[in-house]
Coordinates of C-alpha atoms and ligand atoms in Angstrom, one line a residue:
M1 CA 98.4 102.1 24.8
K2 CA 94.7 101.1 24.7
K3 CA 93.5 98.1 26.5
F4 CA 93.2 95.0 24.3
L5 CA 89.5 94.4 25.2
D6 CA 88.7 98.1 24.4
L7 CA 90.3 97.7 21.0
I8 CA 88.2 94.7 20.2
S9 CA 85.1 96.4 21.5
E10 CA 85.8 99.4 19.4
E11 CA 86.0 97.1 16.3
M12 CA 82.7 95.4 17.2
K13 CA 81.0 98.8 17.8
N14 CA 82.1 99.9 14.4
A15 CA 80.5 96.8 13.0
F16 CA 77.2 97.5 14.8
E17 CA 77.2 101.0 13.5
A18 CA 78.0 99.9 10.0
A19 CA 75.1 97.5 10.1
G20 CA 72.8 100.4 11.2
F21 CA 72.6 99.7 14.9
D22 CA 73.5 101.7 18.0
R23 CA 77.3 101.3 18.4
E24 CA 77.0 101.0 22.2
L25 CA 75.6 97.5 21.6
G26 CA 79.0 96.3 20.4
K27 CA 80.6 95.8 23.9
V28 CA 82.8 92.7 23.9
T29 CA 83.4 90.5 27.0
P30 CA 85.7 87.5 27.6
S31 CA 84.0 84.3 26.6
N32 CA 81.8 82.3 28.9
R33 CA 82.4 79.3 26.7
P34 CA 86.2 79.2 26.1
D35 CA 85.6 75.9 24.3
L36 CA 83.6 77.7 21.6
C37 CA 85.2 81.1 21.3
E38 CA 87.7 83.6 22.8
Y39 CA 85.4 86.6 23.3
Q40 CA 81.7 87.2 22.9
C41 CA 79.3 90.0 22.3
N42 CA 75.7 89.9 23.5
G43 CA 74.6 93.2 21.9
A44 CA 72.3 91.6 19.4
M45 CA 70.2 90.2 22.3
A46 CA 70.0 93.6 23.8
G47 CA 69.2 95.2 20.5
A48 CA 66.2 92.9 19.8
K49 CA 63.7 95.0 21.9
L50 CA 65.1 98.3 20.6
Y51 CA 64.8 97.4 16.9
K52 CA 61.8 95.0 17.2
K53 CA 63.9 92.4 15.3
A54 CA 64.9 88.9 16.1
P55 CA 68.3 88.9 17.7
I56 CA 69.7 86.4 15.3
M57 CA 68.9 88.7 12.4
I58 CA 70.8 91.5 14.0
A59 CA 73.6 89.2 14.7
N60 CA 73.7 88.0 11.1
Q61 CA 73.9 91.6 9.9
V62 CA 76.8 92.3 12.3
V63 CA 78.6 89.2 11.0
E64 CA 78.3 90.6 7.5
A65 CA 79.7 93.9 8.6
C66 CA 82.7 92.2 10.1
K67 CA 83.8 90.6 6.8
D68 CA 86.9 92.6 6.2
S69 CA 87.9 93.0 9.9
K70 CA 91.6 93.1 10.7
V71 CA 90.7 92.1 14.2
F72 CA 88.3 89.2 14.0
L73 CA 89.3 85.9 12.6
Q74 CA 85.8 84.6 13.1
V75 CA 82.5 86.2 14.0
E76 CA 79.8 83.6 14.4
A77 CA 76.1 84.3 15.0
V78 CA 74.6 81.5 17.1
N79 CA 71.0 81.1 18.2
P80 CA 69.3 82.8 19.7
G81 CA 71.5 85.7 18.8
F82 CA 75.0 85.5 20.4
L83 CA 78.1 86.6 18.7
N84 CA 81.0 84.2 19.2
L85 CA 84.4 85.8 18.4
K86 CA 87.9 84.7 17.6
I87 CA 90.8 87.0 17.2
K88 CA 93.2 87.1 14.2
E89 CA 96.6 85.9 15.2
S90 CA 98.3 88.8 13.4
F91 CA 96.3 91.3 15.5
I92 CA 97.5 89.7 18.7
T93 CA 101.1 89.6 17.5
E94 CA 101.0 93.3 16.7
Y95 CA 99.6 94.2 20.1
L96 CA 102.3 92.2 21.9
A97 CA 105.0 93.6 19.7
C98 CA 103.8 97.1 20.8
M99 CA 103.8 96.0 24.4
R100 CA 107.4 94.8 24.2
K101 CA 108.6 98.1 22.9
K102 CA 107.0 100.4 25.4
P103 CA 108.0 101.2 29.0
K104 CA 105.7 99.4 31.5
F105 CA 104.3 97.4 28.5
G106 CA 102.5 100.6 27.4
L107 CA 100.4 101.0 30.5
E108 CA 98.8 104.4 30.3
M109 CA 100.0 106.9 33.0
P110 CA 97.7 109.3 34.8
E111 CA 97.6 112.9 33.5
K112 CA 97.8 114.2 37.0
P113 CA 99.4 111.7 39.4
S114 CA 97.9 111.5 42.9
K115 CA 99.9 111.9 46.0
I116 CA 99.1 109.0 48.4
I117 CA 100.3 108.3 51.9
I118 CA 100.0 104.7 52.9
D119 CA 100.1 103.8 56.6
Y120 CA 100.8 100.1 56.8
G121 CA 103.3 99.3 59.5
G122 CA 102.1 99.9 63.0
P123 CA 104.5 97.7 64.8
N124 CA 104.9 98.5 68.5
V125 CA 108.4 99.4 69.5
A126 CA 110.2 97.2 72.0
K127 CA 107.8 94.3 71.1
P128 CA 108.9 91.8 68.5
L129 CA 107.0 91.8 65.3
H130 CA 104.4 89.1 65.3
V131 CA 102.2 87.5 62.6
G132 CA 99.6 90.1 63.2
H133 CA 101.9 92.7 61.6
L134 CA 102.6 90.4 58.7
R135 CA 99.4 91.0 56.7
S136 CA 99.6 94.8 57.0
A137 CA 103.2 94.8 55.7
I138 CA 102.5 92.4 52.9
I139 CA 99.3 93.9 51.6
G140 CA 100.4 97.5 52.2
E141 CA 103.8 97.0 50.4
S142 CA 102.0 95.6 47.4
I143 CA 99.4 98.3 47.3
K144 CA 102.2 100.9 47.5
R145 CA 104.0 99.2 44.6
I146 CA 100.8 98.9 42.5
A147 CA 100.1 102.6 42.9
R148 CA 103.7 103.5 42.0
Y149 CA 103.6 101.3 39.0
A150 CA 100.3 103.0 38.0
G151 CA 102.2 106.3 38.0
H152 CA 101.3 107.8 41.3
E153 CA 103.4 109.4 44.0
V154 CA 103.3 107.2 47.0
I155 CA 104.8 107.7 50.5
G156 CA 104.9 104.7 52.8
D157 CA 104.9 105.5 56.5
I158 CA 105.5 102.9 59.2
H159 CA 103.7 104.8 61.9
L160 CA 105.4 103.2 64.8
G161 CA 103.3 102.4 67.9
D162 CA 105.4 104.3 70.4
W163 CA 102.9 106.1 72.5
G164 CA 101.0 103.5 74.5
L165 CA 101.3 101.8 77.9
Q166 CA 104.2 99.6 76.6
M167 CA 106.5 102.7 76.9
G168 CA 105.6 103.2 80.6
L169 CA 105.8 99.5 81.3
I170 CA 109.4 99.3 80.0
M171 CA 110.4 102.4 81.9
T172 CA 108.9 101.1 85.2
E173 CA 110.7 97.8 84.9
L174 CA 113.9 99.7 84.1
K175 CA 113.5 101.8 87.2
V176 CA 113.1 98.6 89.3
R177 CA 116.3 97.2 87.8
Q178 CA 118.4 100.4 87.6
P179 CA 116.8 102.9 90.0
D180 CA 119.9 105.2 89.8
L181 CA 119.5 105.9 86.1
V182 CA 119.7 109.6 85.5
Y183 CA 116.5 109.6 83.5
F184 CA 114.5 109.1 86.7
D185 CA 116.1 111.9 88.6
D186 CA 113.7 114.9 88.5
D187 CA 116.4 117.3 89.5
Y188 CA 118.8 116.4 86.8
T189 CA 119.2 119.2 84.2
G190 CA 122.2 118.0 82.2
D191 CA 122.3 116.2 78.9
Y192 CA 121.2 112.5 78.8
P193 CA 123.7 109.8 77.8
K194 CA 123.9 109.0 74.1
E195 CA 124.0 105.3 74.7
A196 CA 120.8 103.6 75.7
P197 CA 121.0 101.7 79.0
F198 CA 119.8 98.5 77.4
T199 CA 120.1 96.5 74.2
I200 CA 117.4 95.2 71.9
A201 CA 117.7 91.8 73.4
E202 CA 117.1 93.2 76.9
L203 CA 114.2 95.3 75.7
E204 CA 112.5 92.2 74.2
E205 CA 112.9 90.5 77.6
I206 CA 111.9 93.5 79.6
Y207 CA 108.5 94.2 78.0
P208 CA 106.9 90.7 78.6
T209 CA 108.3 90.7 82.1
A210 CA 106.8 94.1 82.8
S211 CA 103.6 93.3 81.2
A212 CA 103.1 90.1 83.3
K213 CA 104.0 92.0 86.5
S214 CA 101.5 94.7 85.8
K215 CA 98.7 92.2 85.5
E216 CA 99.3 91.0 89.0
D217 CA 100.5 94.1 90.8
E218 CA 98.2 97.1 90.9
A219 CA 100.9 99.5 92.2
Y220 CA 103.2 98.4 89.5
K221 CA 100.6 99.1 86.9
A222 CA 99.8 102.5 88.4
D223 CA 103.6 103.3 88.1
A224 CA 103.6 102.3 84.5
M225 CA 100.6 104.5 83.8
E226 CA 102.2 107.4 85.5
A227 CA 105.5 106.8 83.5
T228 CA 103.4 106.7 80.3
Y229 CA 101.8 109.9 81.3
K230 CA 105.1 111.6 82.0
F231 CA 106.5 110.4 78.7
Q232 CA 103.5 111.6 76.8
N233 CA 103.7 115.0 78.4
G234 CA 107.3 115.4 77.7
V235 CA 108.8 115.2 81.2
R236 CA 112.5 115.5 80.2
G237 CA 113.9 112.2 81.5
Y238 CA 111.0 110.2 80.4
W239 CA 110.9 111.7 77.0
A240 CA 114.7 111.1 76.6
L241 CA 114.3 107.5 77.7
G242 CA 111.3 106.9 75.4
K243 CA 113.3 108.2 72.5
Q244 CA 116.0 105.7 73.3
I245 CA 113.6 102.8 73.4
I246 CA 112.5 103.9 69.9
Q247 CA 116.0 104.3 68.6
V248 CA 117.1 100.9 69.8
S249 CA 114.0 99.3 68.3
I250 CA 114.3 100.8 64.9
P251 CA 117.4 98.9 63.5
D252 CA 115.8 95.6 64.6
L253 CA 112.5 96.5 62.9
K254 CA 114.4 97.6 59.8
K255 CA 116.1 94.2 59.6
N256 CA 112.9 92.4 60.0
Y257 CA 111.0 94.4 57.4
K258 CA 114.0 94.0 55.0
N259 CA 113.7 90.3 55.3
L260 CA 110.1 90.7 54.1
N261 CA 111.2 92.9 51.2
V262 CA 109.2 95.7 52.8
E263 CA 110.5 99.3 52.8
F264 CA 109.1 102.4 54.3
D265 CA 109.9 106.0 53.2
L266 CA 109.0 107.5 56.5
W267 CA 109.9 106.1 59.9
K268 CA 107.6 108.4 61.9
G269 CA 105.7 107.3 64.9
E270 CA 102.8 108.3 67.1
A271 CA 105.2 110.1 69.5
D272 CA 106.3 112.4 66.7
V273 CA 103.1 114.3 66.9
R274 CA 103.4 115.1 70.6
D275 CA 103.7 118.8 70.0
I276 CA 100.8 118.9 67.5
I277 CA 98.3 117.4 70.0
P278 CA 97.9 120.5 72.2
V279 CA 97.4 122.8 69.2
M280 CA 94.9 120.4 67.7
V281 CA 93.0 120.1 70.9
E282 CA 92.8 123.9 71.3
D283 CA 91.5 124.2 67.7
M284 CA 88.9 121.6 68.3
K285 CA 87.7 123.4 71.4
K286 CA 87.8 126.8 69.7
G287 CA 85.9 125.6 66.7
G288 CA 83.1 124.3 69.1
Y289 CA 83.6 120.7 68.1
A290 CA 85.2 119.3 71.3
Y291 CA 83.2 119.3 74.5
E292 CA 83.6 117.8 78.0
S293 CA 81.7 114.6 78.8
D294 CA 82.2 112.9 82.1
G295 CA 85.5 114.7 82.4
A296 CA 86.8 113.5 79.0
L297 CA 87.1 115.6 75.9
V298 CA 85.0 114.3 73.0
V299 CA 83.8 115.2 69.5
D300 CA 80.4 113.9 68.3
V301 CA 80.7 112.0 65.1
K302 CA 77.4 110.3 64.6
E303 CA 75.5 111.1 61.4
E304 CA 71.9 111.1 60.4
M305 CA 72.2 108.2 58.0
D306 CA 73.9 105.9 60.5
T307 CA 72.4 102.5 60.9
K308 CA 74.6 101.5 63.7
E309 CA 75.7 103.5 66.7
V310 CA 78.8 105.5 66.2
P311 CA 80.0 106.7 69.6
P312 CA 81.7 110.1 70.1
C313 CA 85.4 110.2 69.3
M314 CA 87.3 110.6 72.5
I315 CA 90.2 113.1 72.2
L316 CA 91.5 113.2 75.8
K317 CA 90.7 110.9 78.8
S318 CA 89.5 112.5 82.0
D319 CA 93.1 112.4 83.4
G320 CA 94.2 114.4 80.4
A321 CA 96.0 111.5 78.7
S322 CA 95.7 111.2 75.0
L323 CA 94.7 108.0 73.2
Y324 CA 95.1 106.1 70.0
N325 CA 92.5 108.4 68.4
T326 CA 94.4 111.4 69.4
T327 CA 97.7 110.4 67.8
D328 CA 96.0 109.3 64.7
L329 CA 94.2 112.6 64.4
A330 CA 97.3 114.7 65.1
T331 CA 99.1 112.6 62.5
I332 CA 96.4 113.4 59.9
K333 CA 96.9 117.1 60.7
D334 CA 100.7 116.7 60.3
R335 CA 100.4 114.8 57.0
M336 CA 97.9 117.3 55.6
E337 CA 100.1 120.2 56.4
Q338 CA 103.4 118.6 55.4
Y339 CA 102.5 116.7 52.3
H340 CA 99.1 117.9 51.0
P341 CA 98.1 114.4 50.0
D342 CA 95.2 113.5 47.7
K343 CA 94.7 110.3 49.6
L344 CA 95.5 108.8 53.0
L345 CA 95.3 105.1 53.0
Y346 CA 95.4 102.9 56.2
L347 CA 95.9 99.2 56.6
A348 CA 94.9 97.6 59.8
D349 CA 93.1 94.6 61.2
K350 CA 89.4 94.8 60.3
R351 CA 88.5 94.9 63.9
Q352 CA 89.7 98.5 63.9
E353 CA 87.0 99.6 61.5
L354 CA 85.1 101.7 64.1
H355 CA 88.3 103.4 65.2
F356 CA 89.0 104.6 61.7
E357 CA 85.4 105.6 61.1
Q358 CA 85.4 107.8 64.1
V359 CA 88.8 109.3 63.3
F360 CA 88.0 110.0 59.7
R361 CA 84.7 111.6 60.6
C362 CA 86.3 113.7 63.3
A363 CA 89.1 114.8 60.9
R364 CA 86.5 115.9 58.3
K365 CA 84.2 117.5 60.7
T366 CA 86.9 119.6 62.4
G367 CA 88.1 120.8 59.0
M368 CA 91.6 119.1 59.2
V369 CA 90.9 117.3 55.9
D370 CA 89.2 119.0 53.0
A371 CA 86.7 117.5 50.6
N372 CA 89.4 116.8 48.0
T373 CA 91.4 114.5 50.1
E374 CA 90.2 110.9 50.3
L375 CA 90.5 109.0 53.5
A376 CA 90.5 105.2 53.1
Y377 CA 90.9 102.2 55.3
I378 CA 91.5 98.6 54.3
G379 CA 90.6 96.3 57.1
F380 CA 92.1 92.9 56.6
G381 CA 91.0 89.6 58.0
T382 CA 92.7 87.3 60.4
M383 CA 95.4 84.8 59.4
N384 CA 94.3 81.6 60.9
G385 CA 96.0 78.3 61.5
K386 CA 94.8 75.0 60.1
D387 CA 92.4 74.7 63.0
G388 CA 90.6 77.8 61.8
K389 CA 91.7 79.8 64.9
P390 CA 94.2 82.7 64.9
F391 CA 97.7 81.6 64.1
K392 CA 99.6 80.5 67.2
T393 CA 102.8 78.7 68.1
R394 CA 102.5 75.0 69.0
E395 CA 102.5 76.0 72.6
G396 CA 99.6 78.4 72.0
G397 CA 101.5 81.6 72.3
V398 CA 101.6 84.6 69.8
M399 CA 103.8 83.5 66.9
R400 CA 106.9 85.7 66.4
L401 CA 107.3 86.7 62.8
D402 CA 111.0 85.6 62.6
V403 CA 110.1 82.2 64.0
L404 CA 107.4 81.7 61.4
I405 CA 109.6 82.8 58.6
N406 CA 112.4 80.5 59.7
E407 CA 110.0 77.6 59.8
I408 CA 108.9 78.3 56.2
N409 CA 112.5 78.8 55.1
E410 CA 113.3 75.3 56.5
E411 CA 110.4 73.7 54.8
M412 CA 111.4 75.3 51.5
Y413 CA 115.0 74.3 51.9
R414 CA 113.8 70.7 52.5
K415 CA 111.8 70.7 49.3
I416 CA 114.5 72.2 47.2
T417 CA 117.1 69.8 48.4
D418 CA 114.8 66.7 48.3
N419 CA 116.4 64.0 46.1
R420 CA 118.7 66.5 44.5
Q421 CA 122.3 67.4 44.6
V422 CA 122.4 71.2 45.1
D423 CA 125.0 73.6 46.3
E424 CA 124.2 74.2 50.0
E425 CA 124.8 78.0 49.9
E426 CA 122.7 78.4 46.8
A427 CA 119.9 76.2 48.1
R428 CA 119.7 78.3 51.3
Q429 CA 119.5 81.5 49.3
S430 CA 116.9 80.1 46.9
A431 CA 114.9 78.7 49.8
K432 CA 114.6 82.2 51.3
V433 CA 113.4 83.7 48.1
V434 CA 110.9 81.0 47.4
A435 CA 109.7 81.0 51.0
L436 CA 108.9 84.7 50.8
S437 CA 106.9 84.1 47.6
A438 CA 105.0 81.3 49.5
I439 CA 104.1 83.6 52.4
K440 CA 103.3 86.6 50.3
Y441 CA 101.4 84.9 47.5
G442 CA 99.5 82.8 50.1
D443 CA 98.3 86.0 51.7
L444 CA 97.8 88.3 48.6
S445 CA 95.9 85.8 46.5
N446 CA 93.0 86.1 49.0
Q447 CA 90.9 89.2 49.1
A448 CA 92.3 91.3 51.9
S449 CA 89.2 91.6 53.9
K450 CA 88.7 87.8 54.2
D451 CA 90.2 85.6 56.9
Y452 CA 92.4 82.9 55.5
I453 CA 94.1 79.8 56.6
F454 CA 97.8 79.8 56.7
D455 CA 98.6 76.4 55.4
I456 CA 102.3 75.8 55.1
D457 CA 102.0 72.6 53.1
K458 CA 99.8 74.2 50.6
F459 CA 101.6 77.5 50.4
T460 CA 105.0 75.9 49.8
S461 CA 103.8 73.5 47.1
F462 CA 105.3 73.8 43.6
E463 CA 101.9 72.9 42.2
G464 CA 98.7 74.8 42.2
D465 CA 97.8 78.4 42.9
T466 CA 100.9 79.2 44.9
G467 CA 103.9 81.5 44.9
P468 CA 106.4 78.7 44.4
Y469 CA 104.5 77.6 41.3
I470 CA 104.8 81.0 39.8
L471 CA 108.5 81.2 40.6
Y472 CA 108.9 77.7 39.2
T473 CA 107.4 78.8 35.9
I474 CA 109.7 81.9 35.7
V475 CA 112.7 79.7 36.5
R476 CA 111.6 77.3 33.8
I477 CA 111.5 80.1 31.3
K478 CA 114.9 81.3 32.4
S479 CA 116.3 77.8 32.1
I480 CA 115.1 77.4 28.5
L481 CA 116.6 80.8 27.6
N482 CA 119.9 79.8 29.1
K483 CA 119.9 76.6 27.2
V484 CA 119.3 78.4 23.9
K485 CA 122.1 80.7 24.8
E486 CA 124.5 77.8 25.3
Q487 CA 123.2 75.9 22.2
D488 CA 123.6 78.8 19.9
G489 CA 126.6 80.5 21.6
F490 CA 124.8 83.7 22.4
T491 CA 125.3 86.3 25.1
T492 CA 122.2 87.6 26.9
E493 CA 122.1 90.6 24.7
E494 CA 122.5 88.6 21.5
L495 CA 119.7 86.4 22.6
C496 CA 117.4 89.3 23.1
R497 CA 118.3 90.7 19.7
A498 CA 117.8 87.3 18.0
G499 CA 114.5 87.0 19.8
D500 CA 113.3 90.4 18.7
T501 CA 110.5 89.4 16.4
L502 CA 107.3 87.8 17.6
R503 CA 105.5 85.6 15.1
N504 CA 101.9 84.7 14.8
A505 CA 100.7 81.9 17.0
G506 CA 101.0 78.6 15.3
S507 CA 99.1 76.5 17.8
E508 CA 96.2 76.9 20.0
S509 CA 98.2 76.8 23.2
E510 CA 100.6 79.5 21.8
K511 CA 97.6 81.7 21.0
A512 CA 96.1 81.2 24.4
L513 CA 99.4 82.2 26.0
M514 CA 99.6 85.3 23.8
L515 CA 96.0 86.2 24.6
A516 CA 96.7 85.8 28.3
I517 CA 99.4 88.4 28.1
T518 CA 97.1 90.9 26.4
G519 CA 95.1 91.2 29.6
F520 CA 97.9 92.9 31.4
H521 CA 96.7 96.6 31.2
A522 CA 93.2 95.9 32.3
M523 CA 94.3 93.8 35.1
M524 CA 96.8 96.4 36.4
E525 CA 94.3 99.1 36.2
T526 CA 91.7 97.2 38.2
A527 CA 94.4 96.2 40.8
Y528 CA 95.1 99.9 41.3
V529 CA 91.5 101.2 41.2
E530 CA 90.2 98.5 43.5
T531 CA 93.4 98.3 45.6
A532 CA 93.3 94.6 44.9
P533 CA 96.6 92.7 44.7
H534 CA 94.6 89.4 44.4
K535 CA 93.7 90.4 40.9
I536 CA 97.4 90.3 40.0
C537 CA 97.7 86.9 41.6
A538 CA 94.8 85.6 39.5
Y539 CA 96.3 87.0 36.4
I540 CA 99.8 85.5 36.8
Y541 CA 98.3 82.2 37.8
D542 CA 96.4 82.0 34.5
L543 CA 99.4 83.3 32.6
A544 CA 101.7 80.7 34.2
N545 CA 99.2 77.9 33.4
A546 CA 99.0 79.2 29.8
F547 CA 102.7 79.2 29.6
N548 CA 103.1 75.7 31.0
R549 CA 100.5 74.3 28.6
F550 CA 102.4 75.9 25.7
Y551 CA 105.7 74.6 27.0
H552 CA 104.5 71.0 27.3
E553 CA 103.2 71.0 23.7
T554 CA 106.2 72.8 22.1
K555 CA 109.7 71.5 21.5
I556 CA 111.5 74.7 21.6
L557 CA 115.1 73.6 21.9
T558 CA 115.1 71.1 19.1
E559 CA 113.2 73.2 16.7
E560 CA 115.1 73.4 13.4
D561 CA 113.3 76.3 11.8
Q562 CA 115.3 79.2 13.4
E563 CA 112.8 81.8 12.6
K564 CA 110.1 79.8 14.4
K565 CA 112.4 79.1 17.3
Y566 CA 113.3 82.7 17.8
G567 CA 109.7 83.8 17.5
W568 CA 109.1 81.6 20.5
I569 CA 112.1 83.0 22.3
A570 CA 110.6 86.5 21.8
L571 CA 107.4 85.2 23.4
L572 CA 109.3 83.6 26.3
L573 CA 111.1 86.9 26.9
L574 CA 107.9 88.8 27.0
T575 CA 106.2 86.2 29.3
R576 CA 109.1 86.3 31.7
D577 CA 109.2 90.1 31.8
V578 CA 105.5 90.3 32.5
L579 CA 105.6 87.7 35.2
E580 CA 108.6 89.3 36.8
T581 CA 107.0 92.7 36.7
C582 CA 103.9 91.3 38.4
I583 CA 105.8 89.6 41.2
D584 CA 107.9 92.6 41.8
V585 CA 104.7 94.6 42.2
L586 CA 103.5 92.0 44.6
G587 CA 106.7 92.4 46.6
F588 CA 108.7 89.3 45.9
S589 CA 111.2 88.0 43.3
A590 CA 112.4 84.9 41.5
P591 CA 115.7 83.1 41.9
E592 CA 117.8 82.2 38.9
R593 CA 117.5 78.5 39.6
M594 CA 115.6 76.3 42.0
Ligands
LIG601 N1 100.0 100.0 66.2 C1 98.7 99.5 65.9 C2 98.5 98.1 66.3 O1 99.5 97.3 66.5 C3 98.4 99.6 64.4 C4 98.5 101.0 63.8 C5 97.7 101.1 62.5 N2 97.8 102.4 61.9 C6 97.3 103.5 62.4 N3 97.5 104.7 61.9 N4 96.4 103.5 63.4 O2 97.4 97.6 66.4

């Protein structure tokens, strides 16, 4: 259905036209002075020059033309020529009633959905997830859900980091500990064992040990580089061992992402494009794009309009090894050939901007991506601690994600059980759900590109612009609905049937709540077009505030006029559904109680 603001603008444009003015002057915007009006139109001001007429005269003529409007309750011309608008309650009721009946509240679906691949994982296998991966997962998951809700076909790919030196480091340390492993025997031609010679717990210990050793021991590091090279070039034993490192890591990663309510459709990694790399390199050479420079193979990607230096994109190092660029480029080739996407969207730390600039330019220049496919990168800022520095453990180390999440779960549990008698099991469960909202909302309510301060006290608060506040509001609505069910002896279905008919707002706070809901479509559209989950946060924060104001001023449960009461129930049901839809799109959910 049409956006609410567009409908109002349409009505105002008709009025301008009827009064003899250009209809385009009738554009309506939300009010700058909510104390005076709900919407405003500044078209008479703009028309003054055009018609050589005082703006207030134009405004007065428009007021006259609005006399029989079904949309406007009040159109007021104020000096020097502004139009202050208030909307008829009945018009709002009709609009909301329509929203309630339609799937997705009547959000318009694209004629031709886009196929979008989102690359928003990037965890490195064998290393535990740390807070650096948190933002990518949270923002990416939300963008994926927004695009799906907007009607597009979206594929989320984790794009595992399984190609770098960490692979060789692990292999080198394994060789030190278990030199007789068949993977290291160059003469071995048989099958490799199905079982990996390590567990995930061992892997997590092996990597930091190996990494520390390589920093002190040159020979050890050289071994690790050689092992990496062998793995990347598919030397049988090393390739098989690498695959096992990946296989052992995946279930652990899945568990961690599940705790974050993050789900990938594809579990591909950098190593999956191994066979594509030689073909791609050959094409780049044949096409005359790649050339040798100091022994390395590079493609020039600078452009005339550049204001900063964009160095050539390195495809192969002088020792023939491939790099981060190489796997990203080969992955683009693979994605284009397998999925024919309209858009490839990447999420990574904003410090990777140059990398993506080089890769995108190289992909276009070498013809791997055609003009119709959009390449986009969202570089997000750093999550800082209260001291304004990148988030660390108390000891100053990199914070593991599971440690951080546990800390917040505990804090939430403490808040939920504070001064209250609650069932232990239920409190633990709710604490988890609310903690996730605290983390995700705390992140998503900021514009992605900005750094932000991860403030546990603030994020877990039930008051203010936080996830727990939003959930608290939803739970409050659910609790009223449950009480009405009990009071009147209704089942959930009966309650919905009884609360089927919205009524015109009877108070200012009720009207404000209803108006807040009408902004849903415009907000969703912007969130999609601008890949901006923070717009959803801002919307639900306003909506929750509007609801709570209405709630404090309205005695729903004791209302004797049944028609009135069930009109409110209808409004509560709609408010709850809109809020729950929005948090689902943000990637979290609300508990039944808290
Ligand atoms: N693995 C990388 C890292 O940990 C992030 C990968 C981002 N995605 C990509 N296609 N390059 O920094």
